[in-house]
Every structure is written in structure tokens, then in C-alpha cells.
């Protein structure tokens, strides 16, 4: 017996230890996070005695576990001579051992691997260790894992797998029936690529040739998942080999692909989608595996490599929340990934090169981001575009990043599809046992260049001489099965011919193929695409209910030790504002919006760096006991209503992966409000890949709606270039608002710059109350969070109230107005204060609260009041080549029919000056020019 577990219940010792080291602020747990009970592990006494008695022999065993992978020959196209390498630690003499010395392997290595578990010589033991850890089929790295139980588990099971198959003394075997199924998958994959090469010779298909063992990986993955009770798998995968997978295993009809290749859309004719390339196709399919139902979701992927990975993690967690998995369940011992599993497939160069992978791994065990571990496969074709693998990284292996989170790595030879199947089986067993990330590094090759039109010999002649002179993986495996008497040549040829004929038939049917509408189904049922009309949604609520929710948002247990400053300013201050119904500030309005949606049964999640208190210490939706350090989220104790919960997710210091994660949650369930807050709006550019390729364009390309909210603090306060602008101009450039015709709800993104707390309340609630979903970019405030003029009264929240795209100027006599200044956001308050100070009564200030969709009709209505006005000005605090000026001007002049003049900062390369005196002078000049 190699190990002893003193408790039968499931636990995650390593994750619990990490959480305790981290000092996460909840011993008892909060919604979405719960520490699992500790599991005690110790090595059996007889094993320890054997190891202590044979210390030097055990050092040799451990050396092979640590260094054996360096001598393994798992690379099918290696240019290196692994056999010539020597490692002193693997020489028995290094430990003073002689070749004929007798050892007792019991307790040192898995006993069933040696005859009857009896004694052996050092030479026999070393030979066996060489076979296990330095073979040509598979090797392993796990010595760096701190947790003893995991190391013992991995050593025991890997040793059983590595030689147990040949000795028929292990559970890791592949039946002849399974071997035939594997052969058929490989043949189909090869036939698909051959068919495409002949029928569509000029298409860049990013085929799976050289990496056909990808399909046996999925074959075993699905079976292991079904046997483990997994009901839903969410997969992120790059473009290479994607089409063979979807057409051979995931029920995608080839006619759909051929229809696309004829120049048609993959969506019905009435779908308002611009569509995308074949290599980005999505699959959401119900499968039946070994008699069990299993749903698989293949995430949409842009060509930005690895970008889909955090999206898959977020979608996985959303599904886990929906089904009550892990910390979302009432079972205190239920781990994550009980029924929903995340799987991520990487390219080798991309995994080593793309920083989003480090971010994703860093999130793996962070509270409120954990998904119960992901299963990773690296399709290691050993070249990135044209760059050889060793020039694409500084580490020995492309998988070395996995070591940052102590994830075990199995290196497997892609020429050996049976070992790929077996190592996948082992990886799934480990993942189920420990709920941690694990990696399979499948060493294979890319038969052609980066795409099938490219000649790879230009830059890699030596390795491609090997590739072009060798047989394919399907051919090698088919020949092996024929030699073993498992398959006949006639049967193999029949598999190939039958599939070719099927593809030919699908090609003919593609002419009449009609794409199905696979959107707005399941959890999206009842929602629809937005129309070309601008609609208004009543988002107000009875103030008596809102007052109750507001009080609940600061209700604490009697024994909770709140910070004295927060007791005075946040808790008592909020109660007074609510009871008076006056001066309701930004954070209170946010709490009312979130709490009311929860009351109506919606879950809400807000993530970002320090979002519990907020960057500007205004939110305090999460409070910390000043004596116990325990977290408490008052809104989650909200009584009454329909049970919505608030998850406060303090994120790692990352933008790209975190925002991708939140997008993944938003595309999964439209009934959840998902909010991401940047620490400062400027920092959103760290997530530009997610913004450009998913959030802004996902619906246009793929019919994937999302209601994700981005809060981007913005405002010129003299804080220099890195803390002033959320780059409004970039988001406006990304929207599809029209310059020459009125916008409707069907714009691709909503961009708002609200100036009152009630406006913010209504725009948040509107996200879930509409019958369609659009991403929302909120140009969020900084000084306005506490600005008295930005507050609202109870009247602004009552039934019948809603978000106003334009706010007029009720303080001025319209008949006296000679100039109208249109502005947006915090700049309004600067102008208004100066106007009052100067006693100006002939200038009106109109606030553009919605930038996209551009509210031409509401703006026309407001401007119609000022019949004597001769001058119309757009005033902004941003530089002329930034802000909303370039967006507003053509729409104003085309749709309103009046000339619009500019007042603001001059053009600049950076968003704001870092010189205090210059900043002050610029503000004064803008005010003077605006009010002149």
C-alpha cells in the first residue's frame, strides 16, 4: 500500500492549503467561495520503513521521477540525439549502489510491476525505471509538486500505466474494440483532410495532419467524463484540427462547411450576422457517450491565439453556478467540476508565448475564479508559424508554464494514439481526484506549413525532410493493427471509402443546405435580436421596496466589528439618505440596482481589482470585520424576493484574462448581470483583444449576444495620462452607429456617460429587463461618486422612470438662450458651476448621456426649445483627437442639421498632462472658450 487516506470524503488538500497561505478573508466562506474540509494524508508505516532502510535505492527511484523525462524519446520528429545524453543522478553508482545488489522494491516503486513483488537487483530496478520514465511513448514531470499525496498518487498510477499495459497487470489497457474505434477516427481525420485538399485545393483549412491523435484524446476524454458523471464540457480550442474534430466527433454536418465554402453564410438569411471564418466555427451539441448524456460546448475562437481560454473558464463557472456546483451548492463538501468540466487545448508556440496563459493559470485557484481545475492538452507540433520551437521560448518544454501552479505534465508521443488514450484516462483520473489543472503535452508535427498554401521548407528544411519522408499517424497505426490481427486492410480501406463517399454526398447536399438558427435557445429562450428602433424601458420601482433594499445593503450581524469610519459615513450615512429620499449617491444607487435585480431573482457578479470597496473607496458592498478579518456581503442576506445572489470577485491584477472570463459568464446566461470594473478606465487597453474580438464583435460575427457591463472610471482631474481617460474615442470607433441615419437598439454596443446616480441605476437595471442583450460600456465617474450635484432623489427611481439618453437644462429660460453647449459626463458639472459663478443666463447646457446609440431624436427635441440660439458648441475635457468630438460632430451635423463647433484641449499624443499648472490652465481655457 503506497498511501493512506484517513478520511473517506472528498477534499482538496493542496487548494485548501493555498487558500490558507493566501489568507483569503473568509474562514466560513461567502457566496461563490467555500474552503473545503482538510483531508489528512500520510504514507503508510511499512512504506516509510522500506524507504528509510533503503535510502540510497529510494534516492535512485526519486531521481528517475525527477530527471527521467530528459532522456525520454517521445518526440516523433526530433533532431536531437537523446540517447547520447547522460545524467549522473540516474547512475546507481552515484548513490554507491552496485549492479548485483539486492533491493526490496516494495514501498519504493509500484510492487505489481516487478515479479510477485519480490526482491530484485539494482540493475533490474534501474532497467524498469528506464522503461517507465525514459521511454519512447510517454514521460512525466511532477517532482515539483509540493503536495505529498499528489506526488505519491502520480508516481503510483503513472508507473502502473507506463509498463502495466504491456504486462497486462494494470487497469490501463485498450481493448481491441477500442483500438478499432481509434483507427476509424484517425482514418476519418486523414480522409477529411485529403478530401478537402482535393475538392477545395485553395482553402486554408488548418488541418490536423500530423496531429491526428487529437481525436483519440477527445474520444477518451468524452468516455472518462461520462463515466465520472460529468454532464457538461466546455472546450477552448485553436483553429488547427478543429474541423476534423467537429465533423467526425461533434455531429457537425460537413454540408455546413461546404455551404460556407461556396460563399454562403453559416447563419439563416434573416440573421443580422456578418459571419466568420471556418476555423472559428462553434459547436454546442448534446452527445450520447456510453449510454449517458453529455453536452459539449466548443467556444468561439478568434485568430488571436489562446484568447478563448479565459472565456471557456468563465462559461464553465457560469454553468457551475446554474447547476449548483461546488461552492454554489448547499453541500459543504461538494467540490467544483462535479458535473461541469473545463478543457483547454493549446498550440505549443502560443502556450509558451501568449501572456494570457499565465493570467489564466494564475486565476486557476483564486476564489470566485476557480472552476475545479482544467484539463489541458498542448498540441505540440513544434513550430510556431515558421519559428522552430526552441526559438519560441526560453524554457526546455513548451509546457513549463504549467509548473507555476504545480500542475503535473505528461509528455506523450503523438505517433502512439493508444498511449494518448491511456494518458488522457490517467489525466482525467488525477483531475477527478484532486480537482486541479493537469497538462498533456502531445508531441506531434505539422505536415504542411502554417496553412496548406505555405512551404515550410523555406525556413525549416531539416525537420521537414523527416516529416516528408515518414508515413502518417493513421497509416502507421493501421499497419500496426493489421500486424496485430485486430484490423484487416480491407476493413481499413472500407472505413476510408465509406467516409469519402459520405463527404461526397454531403458536398452535393450543400447546394440545398439551409443553416439552422442555433441562437436564442435553451437559457436564451425568450430573448431576441434588437430592432432598428430605440426603445424606452420602465426600470423604476416602488421606493418603499428600494428603501428596504438599501437598508438591507448596510445591515450587519450584531457581532460584526465594522470599521468606525464606514459606520459613520457609509452605513449611517446611507440610512439617512434613504430615509430622507434625498442626495442618493452613486454607490447607494448601485446597491439599489443590484439589490433590486437580486430581489427579482437575478444573480449579479461584479469583478475587478478591489471591487468590494471600489478603487475610490466608495462601494463597500463587501465589508471586513476589523477583528476577525471575516468578509460579509450584506446584500446576500436580503430577505424576501426570489433569491438572487451577489458574487464579489476580487480579481488578480490582470485585465485580459479577467475580462475574457467575465465575457464567458455573460454569454452563458443572459439572466445574470455580469459587471467588470477597471481600476482606472485607461487600463481596459490591457484587455483590448477581448474587447475587439469578443465583446464588441461577438454578436455581429457569431450571433452571440452578451450583456456584459464594463465600468471604466474616467475624468480629467490632474492625475496625468495613466489615470484620466478610458479612451472613449476607441469604443466609439468600435461601434456601428450610423452617421447619416438614426440609430436603433440594434447597435453593437451601448456606450453611456451618465451624470446622475439615478441614471446609473436605470442603465444597470435595463441590462436585464430588456428582451435583448447588448454589452454596456459605462464611462464611470471618479469625483462624481461623491459630487452633491450628481445625486438623485427618491422621485427619480419611482415606477415610470427610466434612463434618459439626453438630459436637458431646466434651469434656464429657453427664450433667452443664444448658445447651446452640448457635453457629456463630469465636464457638465465644471461648466455648470462656472456658468453659475459668472451669472450667465443665456447659455444652455445639454448632457449627452448616451453616446451610442446616438440619440438624434431626443437631441432634436431638446434643441427645438431654443429657438433664438445661433451657436452650438461641443465642449469636452479630452483632447481634440480623443473623446467624443469626432463621433458626435458628423452625427450632429447630418441628423440635426446644424453646424457644431469644438471647444476642448488641442490635439495631443497622450491623454493628459502630468504638469499641475498646465492642467489648471487648460481647464480655465476650456471654460472660458465654452462660456465666451
PDB file of N, CA, C and O in Angstrom, residues 57-100:
ATOM      1  N   UNK A  57      18.678   3.562  -2.458  1.00  0.00           N
ATOM      2  CA  UNK A  57      17.871   2.993  -3.536  1.00  0.00           C
ATOM      3  C   UNK A  57      16.685   3.912  -3.822  1.00  0.00           C
ATOM      4  O   UNK A  57      16.331   4.173  -4.981  1.00  0.00           O
ATOM      5  N   UNK A  58      16.090   4.414  -2.763  1.00  0.00           N
ATOM      6  CA  UNK A  58      14.936   5.307  -2.939  1.00  0.00           C
ATOM      7  C   UNK A  58      15.368   6.617  -3.607  1.00  0.00           C
ATOM      8  O   UNK A  58      14.621   7.193  -4.400  1.00  0.00           O
ATOM      9  N   UNK A  59      16.589   7.065  -3.322  1.00  0.00           N
ATOM     10  CA  UNK A  59      17.104   8.264  -3.986  1.00  0.00           C
ATOM     11  C   UNK A  59      17.218   8.028  -5.496  1.00  0.00           C
ATOM     12  O   UNK A  59      16.952   8.931  -6.295  1.00  0.00           O
ATOM     13  N   UNK A  60      17.609   6.815  -5.882  1.00  0.00           N
ATOM     14  CA  UNK A  60      17.669   6.478  -7.303  1.00  0.00           C
ATOM     15  C   UNK A  60      16.278   6.514  -7.931  1.00  0.00           C
ATOM     16  O   UNK A  60      16.095   7.055  -9.036  1.00  0.00           O
ATOM     17  N   UNK A  61      15.286   5.947  -7.244  1.00  0.00           N
ATOM     18  CA  UNK A  61      13.914   5.955  -7.748  1.00  0.00           C
ATOM     19  C   UNK A  61      13.431   7.397  -7.922  1.00  0.00           C
ATOM     20  O   UNK A  61      12.866   7.764  -8.968  1.00  0.00           O
ATOM     21  N   UNK A  62      13.659   8.218  -6.925  1.00  0.00           N
ATOM     22  CA  UNK A  62      13.224   9.609  -6.992  1.00  0.00           C
ATOM     23  C   UNK A  62      13.961  10.373  -8.089  1.00  0.00           C
ATOM     24  O   UNK A  62      13.392  11.274  -8.716  1.00  0.00           O
ATOM     25  N   UNK A  63      15.227  10.005  -8.323  1.00  0.00           N
ATOM     26  CA  UNK A  63      15.976  10.669  -9.396  1.00  0.00           C
ATOM     27  C   UNK A  63      15.353  10.390 -10.750  1.00  0.00           C
ATOM     28  O   UNK A  63      15.268  11.284 -11.609  1.00  0.00           O
ATOM     29  N   UNK A  64      14.895   9.173 -10.959  1.00  0.00           N
ATOM     30  CA  UNK A  64      14.237   8.856 -12.230  1.00  0.00           C
ATOM     31  C   UNK A  64      12.919   9.623 -12.346  1.00  0.00           C
ATOM     32  O   UNK A  64      12.544  10.065 -13.440  1.00  0.00           O
ATOM     33  N   UNK A  65      12.213   9.772 -11.250  1.00  0.00           N
ATOM     34  CA  UNK A  65      10.959  10.525 -11.279  1.00  0.00           C
ATOM     35  C   UNK A  65      11.206  12.007 -11.567  1.00  0.00           C
ATOM     36  O   UNK A  65      10.348  12.690 -12.126  1.00  0.00           O
ATOM     37  N   UNK A  66      12.372  12.476 -11.187  1.00  0.00           N
ATOM     38  CA  UNK A  66      12.692  13.892 -11.393  1.00  0.00           C
ATOM     39  C   UNK A  66      13.337  14.147 -12.749  1.00  0.00           C
ATOM     40  O   UNK A  66      13.033  15.137 -13.421  1.00  0.00           O
ATOM     41  N   UNK A  67      14.248  13.257 -13.168  1.00  0.00           N
ATOM     42  CA  UNK A  67      15.067  13.528 -14.352  1.00  0.00           C
ATOM     43  C   UNK A  67      14.774  12.620 -15.536  1.00  0.00           C
ATOM     44  O   UNK A  67      15.274  12.878 -16.633  1.00  0.00           O
ATOM     45  N   UNK A  68      13.986  11.569 -15.342  1.00  0.00           N
ATOM     46  CA  UNK A  68      13.800  10.595 -16.402  1.00  0.00           C
ATOM     47  C   UNK A  68      13.267  11.180 -17.691  1.00  0.00           C
ATOM     48  O   UNK A  68      13.654  10.754 -18.796  1.00  0.00           O
ATOM     49  N   UNK A  69      12.413  12.171 -17.596  1.00  0.00           N
ATOM     50  CA  UNK A  69      11.801  12.759 -18.801  1.00  0.00           C
ATOM     51  C   UNK A  69      12.840  13.367 -19.732  1.00  0.00           C
ATOM     52  O   UNK A  69      12.611  13.499 -20.938  1.00  0.00           O
ATOM     53  N   UNK A  70      14.012  13.711 -19.196  1.00  0.00           N
ATOM     54  CA  UNK A  70      15.044  14.342 -20.025  1.00  0.00           C
ATOM     55  C   UNK A  70      15.638  13.367 -21.042  1.00  0.00           C
ATOM     56  O   UNK A  70      16.179  13.793 -22.069  1.00  0.00           O
ATOM     57  N   UNK A  71      15.541  12.073 -20.733  1.00  0.00           N
ATOM     58  CA  UNK A  71      16.077  11.065 -21.638  1.00  0.00           C
ATOM     59  C   UNK A  71      14.984  10.407 -22.483  1.00  0.00           C
ATOM     60  O   UNK A  71      15.305   9.584 -23.349  1.00  0.00           O
ATOM     61  N   UNK A  72      13.741  10.726 -22.227  1.00  0.00           N
ATOM     62  CA  UNK A  72      12.644  10.112 -22.969  1.00  0.00           C
ATOM     63  C   UNK A  72      12.693  10.530 -24.436  1.00  0.00           C
ATOM     64  O   UNK A  72      13.113  11.638 -24.774  1.00  0.00           O
ATOM     65  N   UNK A  73      12.266   9.647 -25.296  1.00  0.00           N
ATOM     66  CA  UNK A  73      12.293   9.911 -26.753  1.00  0.00           C
ATOM     67  C   UNK A  73      10.870   9.965 -27.292  1.00  0.00           C
ATOM     68  O   UNK A  73      10.512   9.240 -28.219  1.00  0.00           O
ATOM     69  N   UNK A  74      10.078  10.837 -26.703  1.00  0.00           N
ATOM     70  CA  UNK A  74       8.664  10.914 -27.080  1.00  0.00           C
ATOM     71  C   UNK A  74       8.421  11.818 -28.281  1.00  0.00           C
ATOM     72  O   UNK A  74       7.289  11.937 -28.746  1.00  0.00           O
ATOM     73  N   UNK A  75       9.467  12.455 -28.794  1.00  0.00           N
ATOM     74  CA  UNK A  75       9.317  13.358 -29.941  1.00  0.00           C
ATOM     75  C   UNK A  75       9.456  12.568 -31.236  1.00  0.00           C
ATOM     76  O   UNK A  75      10.524  12.042 -31.537  1.00  0.00           O
ATOM     77  N   UNK A  76       8.408  12.469 -32.039  1.00  0.00           N
ATOM     78  CA  UNK A  76       8.469  11.646 -33.266  1.00  0.00           C
ATOM     79  C   UNK A  76       9.304  12.240 -34.380  1.00  0.00           C
ATOM     80  O   UNK A  76       9.614  11.546 -35.353  1.00  0.00           O
ATOM     81  N   UNK A  77       9.692  13.508 -34.278  1.00  0.00           N
ATOM     82  CA  UNK A  77      10.464  14.135 -35.355  1.00  0.00           C
ATOM     83  C   UNK A  77      11.691  14.850 -34.792  1.00  0.00           C
ATOM     84  O   UNK A  77      12.143  15.844 -35.340  1.00  0.00           O
ATOM     85  N   UNK A  78      12.245  14.347 -33.706  1.00  0.00           N
ATOM     86  CA  UNK A  78      13.337  15.040 -33.030  1.00  0.00           C
ATOM     87  C   UNK A  78      14.602  15.052 -33.876  1.00  0.00           C
ATOM     88  O   UNK A  78      14.958  14.066 -34.534  1.00  0.00           O
ATOM     89  N   UNK A  79      15.293  16.184 -33.839  1.00  0.00           N
ATOM     90  CA  UNK A  79      16.601  16.309 -34.471  1.00  0.00           C
ATOM     91  C   UNK A  79      17.723  16.064 -33.468  1.00  0.00           C
ATOM     92  O   UNK A  79      18.895  16.084 -33.818  1.00  0.00           O
ATOM     93  N   UNK A  80      17.349  15.863 -32.214  1.00  0.00           N
ATOM     94  CA  UNK A  80      18.336  15.681 -31.158  1.00  0.00           C
ATOM     95  C   UNK A  80      18.581  14.195 -30.918  1.00  0.00           C
ATOM     96  O   UNK A  80      17.699  13.361 -31.096  1.00  0.00           O
ATOM     97  N   UNK A  81      19.774  13.884 -30.459  1.00  0.00           N
ATOM     98  CA  UNK A  81      20.130  12.515 -30.110  1.00  0.00           C
ATOM     99  C   UNK A  81      20.002  12.356 -28.604  1.00  0.00           C
ATOM    100  O   UNK A  81      20.949  12.606 -27.848  1.00  0.00           O
ATOM    101  N   UNK A  82      18.807  11.964 -28.162  1.00  0.00           N
ATOM    102  CA  UNK A  82      18.559  11.822 -26.732  1.00  0.00           C
ATOM    103  C   UNK A  82      19.414  10.700 -26.130  1.00  0.00           C
ATOM    104  O   UNK A  82      19.755  10.742 -24.951  1.00  0.00           O
ATOM    105  N   UNK A  83      19.751   9.694 -26.942  1.00  0.00           N
ATOM    106  CA  UNK A  83      20.471   8.539 -26.416  1.00  0.00           C
ATOM    107  C   UNK A  83      21.868   8.914 -25.927  1.00  0.00           C
ATOM    108  O   UNK A  83      22.451   8.217 -25.080  1.00  0.00           O
ATOM    109  N   UNK A  84      22.434   9.971 -26.476  1.00  0.00           N
ATOM    110  CA  UNK A  84      23.798  10.355 -26.101  1.00  0.00           C
ATOM    111  C   UNK A  84      23.842  11.144 -24.797  1.00  0.00           C
ATOM    112  O   UNK A  84      24.923  11.393 -24.260  1.00  0.00           O
ATOM    113  N   UNK A  85      22.688  11.561 -24.298  1.00  0.00           N
ATOM    114  CA  UNK A  85      22.642  12.325 -23.059  1.00  0.00           C
ATOM    115  C   UNK A  85      22.932  11.423 -21.874  1.00  0.00           C
ATOM    116  O   UNK A  85      22.553  10.241 -21.851  1.00  0.00           O
ATOM    117  N   UNK A  86      23.609  11.972 -20.902  1.00  0.00           N
ATOM    118  CA  UNK A  86      23.835  11.243 -19.644  1.00  0.00           C
ATOM    119  C   UNK A  86      23.470  12.152 -18.478  1.00  0.00           C
ATOM    120  O   UNK A  86      23.719  13.368 -18.527  1.00  0.00           O
ATOM    121  N   UNK A  87      22.912  11.540 -17.459  1.00  0.00           N
ATOM    122  CA  UNK A  87      22.538  12.270 -16.247  1.00  0.00           C
ATOM    123  C   UNK A  87      23.111  11.510 -15.069  1.00  0.00           C
ATOM    124  O   UNK A  87      22.744  10.352 -14.820  1.00  0.00           O
ATOM    125  N   UNK A  88      24.033  12.126 -14.371  1.00  0.00           N
ATOM    126  CA  UNK A  88      24.736  11.446 -13.284  1.00  0.00           C
ATOM    127  C   UNK A  88      23.783  10.873 -12.247  1.00  0.00           C
ATOM    128  O   UNK A  88      24.007   9.779 -11.717  1.00  0.00           O
ATOM    129  N   UNK A  89      22.709  11.614 -11.951  1.00  0.00           N
ATOM    130  CA  UNK A  89      21.787  11.180 -10.898  1.00  0.00           C
ATOM    131  C   UNK A  89      21.057   9.888 -11.247  1.00  0.00           C
ATOM    132  O   UNK A  89      20.450   9.265 -10.373  1.00  0.00           O
ATOM    133  N   UNK A  90      21.085   9.473 -12.511  1.00  0.00           N
ATOM    134  CA  UNK A  90      20.402   8.242 -12.908  1.00  0.00           C
ATOM    135  C   UNK A  90      21.361   7.044 -12.934  1.00  0.00           C
ATOM    136  O   UNK A  90      20.947   5.937 -13.303  1.00  0.00           O
ATOM    137  N   UNK A  91      22.578   7.258 -12.537  1.00  0.00           N
ATOM    138  CA  UNK A  91      23.554   6.178 -12.449  1.00  0.00           C
ATOM    139  C   UNK A  91      23.539   5.621 -11.030  1.00  0.00           C
ATOM    140  O   UNK A  91      23.818   6.352 -10.073  1.00  0.00           O
ATOM    141  N   UNK A  92      23.245   4.328 -10.847  1.00  0.00           N
ATOM    142  CA  UNK A  92      23.190   3.760  -9.491  1.00  0.00           C
ATOM    143  C   UNK A  92      24.479   3.987  -8.701  1.00  0.00           C
ATOM    144  O   UNK A  92      24.437   4.146  -7.474  1.00  0.00           O
ATOM    145  N   UNK A  93      25.612   4.031  -9.394  1.00  0.00           N
ATOM    146  CA  UNK A  93      26.875   4.226  -8.690  1.00  0.00           C
ATOM    147  C   UNK A  93      26.943   5.601  -8.017  1.00  0.00           C
ATOM    148  O   UNK A  93      27.698   5.797  -7.062  1.00  0.00           O
ATOM    149  N   UNK A  94      26.164   6.530  -8.522  1.00  0.00           N
ATOM    150  CA  UNK A  94      26.116   7.873  -7.918  1.00  0.00           C
ATOM    151  C   UNK A  94      25.684   7.790  -6.456  1.00  0.00           C
ATOM    152  O   UNK A  94      26.039   8.640  -5.642  1.00  0.00           O
ATOM    153  N   UNK A  95      24.936   6.726  -6.130  1.00  0.00           N
ATOM    154  CA  UNK A  95      24.425   6.540  -4.769  1.00  0.00           C
ATOM    155  C   UNK A  95      25.136   5.389  -4.047  1.00  0.00           C
ATOM    156  O   UNK A  95      24.653   4.909  -3.019  1.00  0.00           O
ATOM    157  N   UNK A  96      26.266   4.941  -4.637  1.00  0.00           N
ATOM    158  CA  UNK A  96      27.011   3.863  -4.016  1.00  0.00           C
ATOM    159  C   UNK A  96      26.386   2.493  -4.179  1.00  0.00           C
ATOM    160  O   UNK A  96      26.695   1.566  -3.407  1.00  0.00           O
ATOM    161  N   UNK A  97      25.531   2.320  -5.167  1.00  0.00           N
ATOM    162  CA  UNK A  97      24.856   1.049  -5.405  1.00  0.00           C
ATOM    163  C   UNK A  97      25.629   0.235  -6.436  1.00  0.00           C
ATOM    164  O   UNK A  97      26.156   0.774  -7.410  1.00  0.00           O
ATOM    165  N   UNK A  98      25.679  -1.087  -6.220  1.00  0.00           N
ATOM    166  CA  UNK A  98      26.342  -1.983  -7.170  1.00  0.00           C
ATOM    167  C   UNK A  98      25.289  -2.692  -8.012  1.00  0.00           C
ATOM    168  O   UNK A  98      24.156  -2.896  -7.569  1.00  0.00           O
ATOM    169  N   UNK A  99      25.658  -3.130  -9.243  1.00  0.00           N
ATOM    170  CA  UNK A  99      24.664  -3.705 -10.166  1.00  0.00           C
ATOM    171  C   UNK A  99      23.929  -4.914  -9.603  1.00  0.00           C
ATOM    172  O   UNK A  99      22.724  -5.060  -9.823  1.00  0.00           O
ATOM    173  N   UNK A 100      24.638  -5.788  -8.882  1.00  0.00           N
ATOM    174  CA  UNK A 100      24.003  -7.021  -8.403  1.00  0.00           C
ATOM    175  C   UNK A 100      23.413  -6.885  -7.012  1.00  0.00           C
ATOM    176  O   UNK A 100      22.883  -7.860  -6.459  1.00  0.00           O
TER     177      UNK A 100
END
